Amino acid sequence: MKKSKFIITLVFLTIGAARVWAQAPKPYGPTPSARQKEWYDREIIAFFHFGINTFEDYVNEGDGKASTAIFNPTSLDCNQWAQTMKLAGISTGILVAKHADGFCNWPSAYTDYSVKNTPWRNGKGDLVKEFTNAFNATGLKSALYLGPHDRHEHLSPLYSIPKYQSYYANQLKELLTNYGPIWETWWDGAGADELTTPVYTEWEKIVRSLQPNCVIFGTKNSYRFADVRWVGNESGLAGDPCWSTIDSISIKDESAHIKELNEGQVNGNAYIPAETDVSIRPSWFYHPEEDKDVKTPQQLWDIYCNSVGHNSVLLLNFPPDRRGLIHPIDSANVVQLRHIIDETFANNLLAGASIKAKNGRGGIYKTSNLIDKDPNSYYATKDESSTDEIIFKMKSTNTFDCLMIQEVIELGHRITEWTVEYADDGKSWKSIPGASNKQSIGHKWIVRFPSITAKYIRLRITKGNASAALHTFGIFKQSSKLKKQQGKYITSRCNLDIHNYTGFFGRI
Ligand code: IPT
């Protein structure tokens, strides 16, 4: 063989060997669909409860009898909603098109109980249109809640009759045909026990044919069609652990399965991650007496860490007021949440650390991928290693009180037990409070703890279903803005609309 041929052959053999050696890990168990992946990447979704209840005194579930004459927002402006969400870094909004009272926020052709019989915009208004137009124009995604429970149409116990089923189906078609891309639809389980799976089977066909990318939030009898599940409470708390997998057959009797909804099941047969719905105020609809009870940025940060940071997506509700605007306290607090999130995670203190792993896969799956900011690169262990020990030696000693870790969700839940420790000398390891024997990771897991100062960090993966595949690992110092918040300080400063807000952080 000529020398040049030999060298070329050698090069090809080496490349081939490296490829085999560093082949991508194979997925394990149920994995997310493209829709679920897109949903996870949203992290926070805004919910908007607005309708005829807004104009009644302290009503959160209307009886369907309120007169349409009371619906008259004085300065409704969905651009203000969209701009606020943009400032808060929230990419998607779900508008309640029809709540349990049956009042339609759009001029449905199938009922008179709608905006067309109100004084608002002289009966010519269409809130769904204004909402979707404003969100689309701002580069945000629109989504709609069409409550299956309708106390105006419903002559109990007649949900089962074809008349109601086609009434709902027709409205679903209106909403999914006339308003551009709709990214999520919500089948609230509240009051919907009578609705059977065959009914949802027909409705699901409508969703899938008209809006193939639309994520279905399903509950109870619609559960088998669900892309995402209810988290089991309305307090902003996803479980610990919180697996994206769950046995789909076991959830029909919801009340008997609140724990499974909250925590998922480690080897569940279906991939149906939890969506955490919670209101920024005590109620879902606006009531002026709750202006003093808006969740503070600190409370919202807690909720973020317990939902997004527990492998869930946060669905945070904003109830627009009787003017049809998001109240300035709500706007200010959610924008400050965004500042807190961004400031906390801007600086991974492991950046620049030297990293040693025991069971690295090699090739492109290198340890430095854990601390780069590339969402496509990841670290992986060898196929035969479902455990690992990864030591980070920082350039200098750092103080931190938070850690964040992300798995490669397309490859399924792989890691099932992990622990993080610290040391000054790289030898005498101490556990980080709350970071021992953790279980699920999934899209994102966050742990907060009292401040620690150290130079070495050790991530131990102690059990797994398959080789580990991790996008990100980091330690952080929580935003200094959290400390500055004392009691009602934030809310007392923010009494202007978002347009004119010059509060705590200056003009935004
Ligand atoms: C609860 C429903 O039972 C559940 O299916 C889901 O839709 C959830 O609401 C959404 O928050 S009822 C509520 C009063 C706990």
Short mmCIF file of C-alpha atoms and ligand atoms in Angstrom, two decimals:
data_model
loop_
_atom_site.label_atom_id
_atom_site.label_comp_id
_atom_site.label_asym_id
_atom_site.label_seq_id
_atom_site.Cartn_x
_atom_site.Cartn_y
_atom_site.Cartn_z
CA MET A 1 0.00 0.00 0.00
CA LYS A 2 1.23 3.44 -0.90
CA LYS A 3 2.01 5.70 2.03
CA SER A 4 -0.66 8.26 1.10
CA LYS A 5 -3.36 5.56 0.70
CA PHE A 6 -2.38 4.15 4.07
CA ILE A 7 -2.75 7.50 5.74
CA ILE A 8 -6.16 8.13 4.13
CA THR A 9 -7.38 4.68 5.22
CA LEU A 10 -6.11 5.32 8.73
CA VAL A 11 -7.91 8.66 8.88
CA PHE A 12 -11.18 7.06 7.75
CA LEU A 13 -10.84 4.22 10.22
CA THR A 14 -10.19 6.65 13.05
CA ILE A 15 -13.18 8.82 12.15
CA GLY A 16 -15.35 5.69 11.88
CA ALA A 17 -14.16 4.41 15.25
CA ALA A 18 -14.76 7.77 16.91
CA ARG A 19 -18.28 7.82 15.48
CA VAL A 20 -19.10 4.36 16.84
CA TRP A 21 -17.52 5.17 20.16
CA ALA A 22 -19.51 8.35 20.49
CA GLN A 23 -22.82 7.34 18.98
CA ALA A 24 -25.80 9.24 20.34
CA PRO A 25 -27.54 7.58 23.29
CA LYS A 26 -30.76 5.75 22.35
CA PRO A 27 -34.01 7.13 23.82
CA TYR A 28 -35.33 5.39 26.93
CA GLY A 29 -39.05 4.87 27.63
CA PRO A 30 -41.74 7.34 26.56
CA THR A 31 -40.39 10.56 25.02
CA PRO A 32 -41.98 13.93 24.23
CA SER A 33 -43.73 14.67 20.94
CA ALA A 34 -42.78 17.79 19.00
CA ARG A 35 -45.82 19.50 20.56
CA GLN A 36 -44.70 18.64 24.08
CA LYS A 37 -41.16 19.76 23.36
CA GLU A 38 -42.43 23.12 22.12
CA TRP A 39 -44.65 23.40 25.23
CA TYR A 40 -41.72 22.70 27.58
CA ASP A 41 -39.66 25.41 25.94
CA ARG A 42 -42.33 28.00 26.78
CA GLU A 43 -41.55 27.57 30.50
CA ILE A 44 -44.19 30.13 31.54
CA ILE A 45 -47.61 30.60 29.94
CA ALA A 46 -50.01 33.39 30.85
CA PHE A 47 -53.66 32.65 31.57
CA PHE A 48 -56.32 35.37 31.22
CA HIS A 49 -59.62 34.94 33.03
CA PHE A 50 -61.88 37.69 31.81
CA GLY A 51 -65.59 37.63 31.06
CA ILE A 52 -68.97 38.37 32.50
CA ASN A 53 -67.79 37.34 36.01
CA THR A 54 -65.41 40.30 35.95
CA PHE A 55 -68.44 42.60 36.11
CA GLU A 56 -70.20 40.83 38.96
CA ASP A 57 -69.42 41.10 42.64
CA TYR A 58 -66.94 38.45 43.68
CA VAL A 59 -68.02 35.76 41.23
CA ASN A 60 -65.53 33.15 40.02
CA GLU A 61 -67.94 30.64 38.58
CA GLY A 62 -71.04 32.35 37.24
CA ASP A 63 -74.37 30.55 37.11
CA GLY A 64 -74.95 31.51 33.48
CA LYS A 65 -77.78 33.91 34.37
CA ALA A 66 -76.01 37.26 34.53
CA SER A 67 -77.31 39.79 32.03
CA THR A 68 -75.04 40.48 29.06
CA ALA A 69 -75.74 44.18 29.65
CA ILE A 70 -73.20 44.28 32.49
CA PHE A 71 -70.23 43.37 30.26
CA ASN A 72 -68.66 46.71 29.41
CA PRO A 73 -64.89 47.11 29.87
CA THR A 74 -64.08 50.80 29.65
CA SER A 75 -60.61 50.67 28.11
CA LEU A 76 -59.89 47.10 27.11
CA ASP A 77 -56.52 46.88 25.38
CA CYS A 78 -55.06 43.48 24.55
CA ASN A 79 -51.88 45.21 23.38
CA GLN A 80 -51.28 46.16 27.00
CA TRP A 81 -51.63 42.47 27.93
CA ALA A 82 -49.25 41.41 25.15
CA GLN A 83 -46.69 44.12 25.93
CA THR A 84 -46.72 43.17 29.59
CA MET A 85 -46.12 39.52 28.74
CA LYS A 86 -43.34 40.47 26.38
CA LEU A 87 -41.64 42.43 29.15
CA ALA A 88 -42.13 39.47 31.46
CA GLY A 89 -40.53 37.11 28.93
CA ILE A 90 -43.72 35.05 28.62
CA SER A 91 -44.17 33.68 25.12
CA THR A 92 -47.73 32.33 25.17
CA GLY A 93 -51.11 33.43 26.46
CA ILE A 94 -54.29 31.40 26.99
CA LEU A 95 -57.48 33.45 26.92
CA VAL A 96 -60.61 32.07 28.54
CA ALA A 97 -62.93 32.32 25.55
CA LYS A 98 -65.84 30.86 27.54
CA HIS A 99 -65.88 30.03 31.23
CA ALA A 100 -68.44 27.96 33.13
CA ASP A 101 -71.02 30.77 32.93
CA GLY A 102 -71.25 30.10 29.18
CA PHE A 103 -70.71 33.74 28.17
CA CYS A 104 -68.73 33.89 24.92
CA ASN A 105 -66.00 36.47 24.54
CA TRP A 106 -66.44 36.20 20.77
CA PRO A 107 -69.60 36.66 18.68
CA SER A 108 -70.37 32.96 18.32
CA ALA A 109 -72.94 32.16 15.65
CA TYR A 110 -74.41 29.50 17.96
CA THR A 111 -75.63 31.57 20.92
CA ASP A 112 -76.87 35.01 21.86
CA TYR A 113 -75.06 34.83 25.18
CA SER A 114 -71.98 36.64 23.95
CA VAL A 115 -70.22 39.95 23.38
CA LYS A 116 -72.60 40.69 20.53
CA ASN A 117 -75.35 41.47 23.01
CA THR A 118 -73.31 43.76 25.23
CA PRO A 119 -72.76 47.51 25.23
CA TRP A 120 -69.01 46.92 24.69
CA ARG A 121 -67.96 48.26 21.27
CA ASN A 122 -71.71 48.59 20.59
CA GLY A 123 -72.02 44.85 20.28
CA LYS A 124 -69.47 44.75 17.48
CA GLY A 125 -66.54 43.62 19.63
CA ASP A 126 -64.66 40.33 19.43
CA LEU A 127 -62.30 39.82 22.34
CA VAL A 128 -60.85 36.61 20.89
CA LYS A 129 -59.94 38.53 17.73
CA GLU A 130 -58.40 41.43 19.67
CA PHE A 131 -56.46 39.00 21.83
CA THR A 132 -55.09 36.84 19.02
CA ASN A 133 -54.30 39.90 16.87
CA ALA A 134 -52.40 41.59 19.70
CA PHE A 135 -50.47 38.45 20.65
CA ASN A 136 -49.61 37.55 17.06
CA ALA A 137 -48.54 41.13 16.31
CA THR A 138 -46.25 41.07 19.36
CA GLY A 139 -44.65 37.79 18.28
CA LEU A 140 -46.38 35.83 21.06
CA LYS A 141 -48.39 32.62 20.78
CA SER A 142 -52.15 32.60 21.32
CA ALA A 143 -54.12 29.84 22.96
CA LEU A 144 -57.74 29.42 24.06
CA TYR A 145 -59.73 27.90 26.90
CA LEU A 146 -63.20 26.79 25.86
CA GLY A 147 -64.76 25.46 29.04
CA PRO A 148 -66.51 22.12 28.51
CA HIS A 149 -68.70 23.01 31.51
CA ASP A 150 -71.30 25.57 30.42
CA ARG A 151 -73.94 26.53 32.95
CA HIS A 152 -75.83 28.71 30.49
CA GLU A 153 -76.39 25.97 27.88
CA HIS A 154 -76.43 23.14 30.31
CA LEU A 155 -79.81 21.82 31.40
CA SER A 156 -78.46 19.34 33.87
CA PRO A 157 -77.98 16.42 33.39
CA LEU A 158 -78.00 16.83 29.64
CA TYR A 159 -74.32 17.20 28.75
CA SER A 160 -74.65 13.76 27.30
CA ILE A 161 -77.16 14.80 24.68
CA PRO A 162 -75.95 15.29 21.10
CA LYS A 163 -77.30 18.86 21.11
CA TYR A 164 -74.72 20.04 23.65
CA GLN A 165 -71.95 18.03 22.06
CA SER A 166 -72.49 19.62 18.68
CA TYR A 167 -72.96 23.05 20.30
CA TYR A 168 -69.50 22.74 21.85
CA ALA A 169 -68.04 21.17 18.70
CA ASN A 170 -69.32 24.08 16.58
CA GLN A 171 -67.81 26.62 18.94
CA LEU A 172 -64.53 24.74 18.99
CA LYS A 173 -64.50 24.86 15.18
CA GLU A 174 -65.19 28.60 15.20
CA LEU A 175 -62.30 29.23 17.56
CA LEU A 176 -59.85 26.94 15.82
CA THR A 177 -60.71 28.19 12.33
CA ASN A 178 -61.08 31.95 12.55
CA TYR A 179 -58.22 33.13 14.73
CA GLY A 180 -54.96 31.87 13.25
CA PRO A 181 -52.64 29.41 15.01
CA ILE A 182 -53.90 28.30 18.43
CA TRP A 183 -51.16 26.71 20.50
CA GLU A 184 -53.11 25.16 23.35
CA THR A 185 -56.65 24.26 24.28
CA TRP A 186 -57.82 23.61 27.82
CA TRP A 187 -60.30 20.95 28.84
CA ASP A 188 -60.92 21.95 32.41
CA GLY A 189 -62.15 19.07 34.51
CA ALA A 190 -64.14 21.34 36.82
CA GLY A 191 -67.85 20.55 36.46
CA ALA A 192 -67.14 18.28 33.51
CA ASP A 193 -67.64 14.84 35.07
CA GLU A 194 -70.66 14.07 32.90
CA LEU A 195 -68.68 14.47 29.73
CA THR A 196 -67.60 11.04 28.60
CA THR A 197 -64.55 9.90 26.67
CA PRO A 198 -66.59 9.26 23.46
CA VAL A 199 -67.62 12.93 23.53
CA TYR A 200 -64.00 14.07 23.83
CA THR A 201 -63.07 11.60 21.08
CA GLU A 202 -65.12 13.65 18.64
CA TRP A 203 -63.81 16.96 19.93
CA GLU A 204 -60.23 15.76 19.77
CA LYS A 205 -60.64 15.03 16.05
CA ILE A 206 -61.59 18.68 15.56
CA VAL A 207 -58.52 19.92 17.42
CA ARG A 208 -56.14 17.60 15.63
CA SER A 209 -57.51 18.29 12.17
CA LEU A 210 -57.76 22.07 12.49
CA GLN A 211 -54.70 22.79 14.64
CA PRO A 212 -52.18 19.93 14.54
CA ASN A 213 -49.68 21.81 16.73
CA CYS A 214 -52.22 22.62 19.43
CA VAL A 215 -51.33 21.21 22.85
CA ILE A 216 -54.29 19.63 24.66
CA PHE A 217 -54.56 20.11 28.41
CA GLY A 218 -56.70 17.13 29.31
CA THR A 219 -58.32 15.97 32.54
CA LYS A 220 -60.58 13.18 33.78
CA ASN A 221 -62.44 11.75 30.76
CA SER A 222 -60.36 13.73 28.25
CA TYR A 223 -57.19 12.44 29.82
CA ARG A 224 -56.31 9.96 27.11
CA PHE A 225 -56.04 12.82 24.62
CA ALA A 226 -53.89 14.95 26.87
CA ASP A 227 -50.51 16.29 25.81
CA VAL A 228 -50.22 17.74 29.30
CA ARG A 229 -51.82 16.84 32.62
CA TRP A 230 -53.10 18.84 35.57
CA VAL A 231 -50.56 19.10 38.41
CA GLY A 232 -53.13 18.22 41.09
CA ASN A 233 -53.42 21.61 42.83
CA GLU A 234 -53.91 25.28 42.04
CA SER A 235 -51.16 26.52 44.37
CA GLY A 236 -48.20 26.49 42.02
CA LEU A 237 -46.62 23.33 43.40
CA ALA A 238 -45.37 20.58 41.14
CA GLY A 239 -44.25 17.47 43.02
CA ASP A 240 -40.80 16.41 44.12
CA PRO A 241 -40.22 14.25 42.17
CA CYS A 242 -42.25 15.31 39.17
CA TRP A 243 -41.95 12.76 36.36
CA SER A 244 -43.25 13.56 32.89
CA THR A 245 -44.35 9.95 32.67
CA ILE A 246 -47.47 8.51 34.24
CA ASP A 247 -49.72 5.48 33.73
CA SER A 248 -52.40 7.01 31.57
CA ILE A 249 -55.06 4.44 32.45
CA SER A 250 -55.08 5.24 36.14
CA ILE A 251 -56.20 8.87 36.07
CA LYS A 252 -59.92 8.68 35.26
CA ASP A 253 -60.78 8.93 38.91
CA GLU A 254 -58.92 12.18 39.44
CA SER A 255 -59.52 12.64 43.16
CA ALA A 256 -57.99 9.24 43.91
CA HIS A 257 -54.88 10.13 41.95
CA ILE A 258 -53.86 13.62 43.04
CA LYS A 259 -50.43 12.35 44.13
CA GLU A 260 -49.75 10.69 40.76
CA LEU A 261 -50.84 13.85 38.96
CA ASN A 262 -48.52 15.86 41.16
CA GLU A 263 -45.51 13.57 41.01
CA GLY A 264 -46.00 11.48 37.89
CA GLN A 265 -44.68 7.92 37.92
CA VAL A 266 -41.07 7.01 37.32
CA ASN A 267 -41.77 4.29 34.80
CA GLY A 268 -45.23 5.41 33.73
CA ASN A 269 -46.30 4.18 30.32
CA ALA A 270 -47.29 7.57 28.86
CA TYR A 271 -45.45 10.87 28.48
CA ILE A 272 -47.91 13.46 29.83
CA PRO A 273 -46.02 16.18 31.73
CA ALA A 274 -47.66 18.39 34.37
CA GLU A 275 -48.82 21.95 33.75
CA THR A 276 -48.96 24.02 36.93
CA ASP A 277 -51.91 26.45 36.90
CA VAL A 278 -52.03 29.13 39.57
CA SER A 279 -53.36 32.67 39.77
CA ILE A 280 -51.24 35.70 40.59
CA ARG A 281 -54.17 36.65 42.86
CA PRO A 282 -56.24 34.50 45.21
CA SER A 283 -59.03 34.24 42.59
CA TRP A 284 -59.07 33.44 38.90
CA PHE A 285 -61.19 36.53 38.08
CA TYR A 286 -60.48 40.13 39.06
CA HIS A 287 -61.79 41.52 42.34
CA PRO A 288 -60.60 44.92 43.54
CA GLU A 289 -60.46 43.75 47.15
CA GLU A 290 -57.61 41.40 46.15
CA ASP A 291 -55.32 44.22 44.97
CA LYS A 292 -53.55 43.88 48.29
CA ASP A 293 -53.07 40.13 47.85
CA VAL A 294 -51.21 40.00 44.54
CA LYS A 295 -48.37 37.52 44.79
CA THR A 296 -45.10 39.35 45.33
CA PRO A 297 -42.04 38.82 43.13
CA GLN A 298 -40.59 36.66 45.94
CA GLN A 299 -43.72 34.48 45.99
CA LEU A 300 -43.67 34.26 42.20
CA TRP A 301 -40.01 33.23 42.32
CA ASP A 302 -40.93 30.47 44.80
CA ILE A 303 -43.68 29.34 42.43
CA TYR A 304 -41.30 29.44 39.45
CA CYS A 305 -38.76 27.28 41.27
CA ASN A 306 -41.49 24.85 42.38
CA SER A 307 -43.02 24.51 38.91
CA VAL A 308 -40.56 25.26 36.08
CA GLY A 309 -37.83 24.15 38.48
CA HIS A 310 -39.76 20.92 39.11
CA ASN A 311 -39.91 19.74 35.50
CA SER A 312 -43.26 21.42 34.88
CA VAL A 313 -44.53 24.43 32.92
CA LEU A 314 -46.05 27.33 34.85
CA LEU A 315 -49.46 28.59 33.74
CA LEU A 316 -49.73 31.88 35.58
CA ASN A 317 -53.13 33.58 35.62
CA PHE A 318 -53.66 37.34 35.23
CA PRO A 319 -57.22 38.54 35.72
CA PRO A 320 -57.70 41.77 33.73
CA ASP A 321 -59.76 44.31 35.66
CA ARG A 322 -63.07 45.98 34.79
CA ARG A 323 -61.27 48.41 32.53
CA GLY A 324 -59.99 45.42 30.55
CA LEU A 325 -56.36 46.02 31.57
CA ILE A 326 -53.90 44.03 33.62
CA HIS A 327 -53.65 45.75 36.96
CA PRO A 328 -50.32 47.57 37.45
CA ILE A 329 -49.42 45.61 40.59
CA ASP A 330 -49.73 42.34 38.68
CA SER A 331 -47.71 43.73 35.76
CA ALA A 332 -44.96 45.11 37.94
CA ASN A 333 -44.62 41.93 39.96
CA VAL A 334 -44.40 39.60 36.97
CA VAL A 335 -41.88 41.83 35.19
CA GLN A 336 -39.81 41.77 38.34
CA LEU A 337 -40.05 37.99 38.39
CA ARG A 338 -38.45 38.06 34.94
CA HIS A 339 -35.61 40.28 36.24
CA ILE A 340 -35.07 37.85 39.12
CA ILE A 341 -34.99 34.80 36.83
CA ASP A 342 -32.67 36.44 34.31
CA GLU A 343 -30.33 37.86 36.91
CA THR A 344 -30.12 34.60 38.84
CA PHE A 345 -29.30 32.43 35.85
CA ALA A 346 -27.10 34.91 33.95
CA ASN A 347 -23.98 33.73 35.67
CA ASN A 348 -23.22 30.03 36.02
CA LEU A 349 -20.44 30.00 38.60
CA LEU A 350 -19.15 26.76 37.10
CA ALA A 351 -18.20 28.57 33.88
CA GLY A 352 -14.49 28.12 33.35
CA ALA A 353 -14.26 25.28 35.91
CA SER A 354 -12.11 22.26 35.12
CA ILE A 355 -14.35 19.20 34.97
CA LYS A 356 -13.62 15.50 35.48
CA ALA A 357 -16.17 12.79 34.91
CA LYS A 358 -15.80 9.08 35.60
CA ASN A 359 -18.00 7.62 32.89
CA GLY A 360 -17.99 10.12 30.04
CA ARG A 361 -19.04 8.88 26.63
CA GLY A 362 -16.38 10.84 24.82
CA GLY A 363 -16.61 12.32 21.34
CA ILE A 364 -18.92 15.28 21.08
CA TYR A 365 -20.58 14.47 24.44
CA LYS A 366 -17.95 16.29 26.45
CA THR A 367 -18.27 17.58 30.01
CA SER A 368 -17.83 21.21 28.95
CA ASN A 369 -21.25 20.95 27.25
CA LEU A 370 -22.75 21.02 30.74
CA ILE A 371 -21.72 24.62 31.26
CA ASP A 372 -21.88 26.06 27.75
CA LYS A 373 -24.96 28.00 26.72
CA ASP A 374 -25.66 25.93 23.62
CA PRO A 375 -29.13 24.36 23.91
CA ASN A 376 -28.14 21.62 21.43
CA SER A 377 -24.98 20.27 22.99
CA TYR A 378 -25.05 17.81 25.86
CA TYR A 379 -22.93 15.59 28.04
CA ALA A 380 -23.55 11.84 28.11
CA THR A 381 -22.14 8.80 29.82
CA LYS A 382 -21.24 5.50 28.16
CA ASP A 383 -24.12 3.20 27.34
CA GLU A 384 -23.16 0.78 30.09
CA SER A 385 -22.94 3.53 32.74
CA SER A 386 -26.15 4.73 34.30
CA THR A 387 -24.17 6.26 37.17
CA ASP A 388 -21.44 8.86 37.18
CA GLU A 389 -19.43 11.22 39.31
CA ILE A 390 -18.63 14.62 37.87
CA ILE A 391 -16.29 16.96 39.75
CA PHE A 392 -16.09 20.67 38.99
CA LYS A 393 -13.09 22.60 40.23
CA MET A 394 -13.80 26.31 40.02
CA LYS A 395 -11.07 28.84 39.30
CA SER A 396 -11.73 30.41 42.66
CA THR A 397 -13.96 29.99 45.67
CA ASN A 398 -17.55 31.11 45.03
CA THR A 399 -20.69 31.74 47.06
CA PHE A 400 -23.94 30.27 45.75
CA ASP A 401 -27.43 29.33 46.94
CA CYS A 402 -29.10 27.68 43.96
CA LEU A 403 -28.46 24.91 41.45
CA MET A 404 -30.08 24.09 38.14
CA ILE A 405 -29.86 20.93 36.05
CA GLN A 406 -31.44 19.87 32.76
CA GLU A 407 -31.75 16.47 31.11
CA VAL A 408 -32.07 15.85 27.37
CA ILE A 409 -35.83 15.30 27.42
CA GLU A 410 -35.98 13.92 23.87
CA LEU A 411 -34.11 10.89 25.24
CA GLY A 412 -36.66 10.19 28.00
CA HIS A 413 -36.27 10.17 31.78
CA ARG A 414 -32.88 8.51 32.30
CA ILE A 415 -31.47 9.65 35.64
CA THR A 416 -33.55 8.48 38.62
CA GLU A 417 -31.35 9.45 41.57
CA TRP A 418 -28.76 12.20 41.97
CA THR A 419 -26.96 14.16 44.65
CA VAL A 420 -24.89 17.34 44.65
CA GLU A 421 -22.11 18.02 47.17
CA TYR A 422 -19.43 20.62 47.76
CA ALA A 423 -15.91 20.73 49.19
CA ASP A 424 -13.18 23.26 49.84
CA ASP A 425 -10.38 20.83 49.07
CA GLY A 426 -11.90 18.40 46.59
CA LYS A 427 -11.79 15.63 49.23
CA SER A 428 -14.03 16.18 52.21
CA TRP A 429 -17.44 16.35 50.56
CA LYS A 430 -20.44 17.82 52.33
CA SER A 431 -24.00 17.55 51.16
CA ILE A 432 -25.91 20.55 49.88
CA PRO A 433 -29.15 20.86 51.90
CA GLY A 434 -32.08 19.62 49.82
CA ALA A 435 -29.83 18.29 47.05
CA SER A 436 -29.33 14.68 48.20
CA ASN A 437 -31.07 11.67 46.70
CA LYS A 438 -33.09 13.77 44.32
CA GLN A 439 -35.08 11.75 41.79
CA SER A 440 -36.49 13.27 38.59
CA ILE A 441 -34.74 15.90 36.47
CA GLY A 442 -36.42 16.21 33.06
CA HIS A 443 -36.64 19.62 31.42
CA LYS A 444 -35.35 21.62 34.39
CA TRP A 445 -34.77 21.04 38.08
CA ILE A 446 -33.90 23.83 40.52
CA VAL A 447 -32.83 23.46 44.15
CA ARG A 448 -32.35 26.47 46.47
CA PHE A 449 -30.46 26.36 49.77
CA PRO A 450 -28.77 28.66 52.29
CA SER A 451 -25.58 30.27 50.94
CA ILE A 452 -22.53 28.02 50.59
CA THR A 453 -18.99 29.10 49.81
CA ALA A 454 -16.74 26.51 48.17
CA LYS A 455 -14.36 25.75 45.36
CA TYR A 456 -15.40 22.22 44.37
CA ILE A 457 -18.78 20.80 43.36
CA ARG A 458 -19.56 17.14 42.81
CA LEU A 459 -22.58 15.84 40.92
CA ARG A 460 -23.19 12.18 41.66
CA ILE A 461 -25.62 10.26 39.48
CA THR A 462 -26.39 7.27 41.64
CA LYS A 463 -29.23 5.50 39.78
CA GLY A 464 -30.57 5.56 36.29
CA ASN A 465 -32.73 3.79 33.76
CA ALA A 466 -30.09 4.29 31.07
CA SER A 467 -26.89 6.19 30.41
CA ALA A 468 -27.11 9.79 31.58
CA ALA A 469 -27.68 12.64 29.10
CA LEU A 470 -27.51 16.15 30.55
CA HIS A 471 -27.81 19.50 28.80
CA THR A 472 -26.91 21.76 31.66
CA PHE A 473 -25.60 21.85 35.16
CA GLY A 474 -24.96 25.05 37.05
CA ILE A 475 -24.69 26.72 40.41
CA PHE A 476 -25.88 30.28 40.91
CA LYS A 477 -26.33 33.10 43.36
CA GLN A 478 -29.99 34.11 43.53
CA SER A 479 -30.78 37.62 42.36
CA SER A 480 -29.88 40.36 44.83
CA LYS A 481 -33.24 41.91 44.01
CA LEU A 482 -34.91 39.26 46.17
CA LYS A 483 -33.21 40.56 49.30
CA LYS A 484 -34.29 44.13 48.67
CA GLN A 485 -37.93 43.18 48.80
CA GLN A 486 -39.36 43.81 52.21
CA GLY A 487 -43.05 43.16 52.77
CA LYS A 488 -45.24 45.25 50.55
CA TYR A 489 -42.41 47.49 49.36
CA ILE A 490 -42.72 46.47 45.74
CA THR A 491 -46.46 46.69 45.46
CA SER A 492 -46.71 50.03 47.27
CA ARG A 493 -44.35 51.56 44.73
CA CYS A 494 -46.13 50.30 41.64
CA ASN A 495 -49.33 52.23 41.29
CA LEU A 496 -49.00 53.15 37.65
CA ASP A 497 -49.90 51.26 34.53
CA ILE A 498 -47.21 49.28 32.81
CA HIS A 499 -47.04 51.97 30.11
CA ASN A 500 -45.83 54.50 32.67
CA TYR A 501 -44.19 52.23 35.19
CA THR A 502 -41.07 53.77 36.71
CA GLY A 503 -40.93 51.70 39.89
CA PHE A 504 -38.32 49.68 41.61
CA PHE A 505 -36.08 48.98 38.63
CA GLY A 506 -36.57 52.29 36.91
CA ARG A 507 -38.37 52.63 33.62
CA ILE A 508 -38.87 49.34 31.81
C1 IPT B 1 -59.90 21.07 38.97
C2 IPT B 1 -60.36 19.98 38.07
O1 IPT B 1 -60.96 18.94 38.82
C3 IPT B 1 -59.19 19.47 37.30
O2 IPT B 1 -59.57 18.48 36.40
C4 IPT B 1 -58.48 20.61 36.58
O3 IPT B 1 -59.26 21.05 35.51
C5 IPT B 1 -58.20 21.72 37.56
O4 IPT B 1 -59.36 22.12 38.23
C6 IPT B 1 -57.59 22.93 36.91
O5 IPT B 1 -57.11 23.78 37.89
S1 IPT B 1 -61.24 21.69 39.93
C7 IPT B 1 -60.47 22.87 40.99
C8 IPT B 1 -61.56 23.48 41.80
C9 IPT B 1 -59.43 22.25 41.87
#
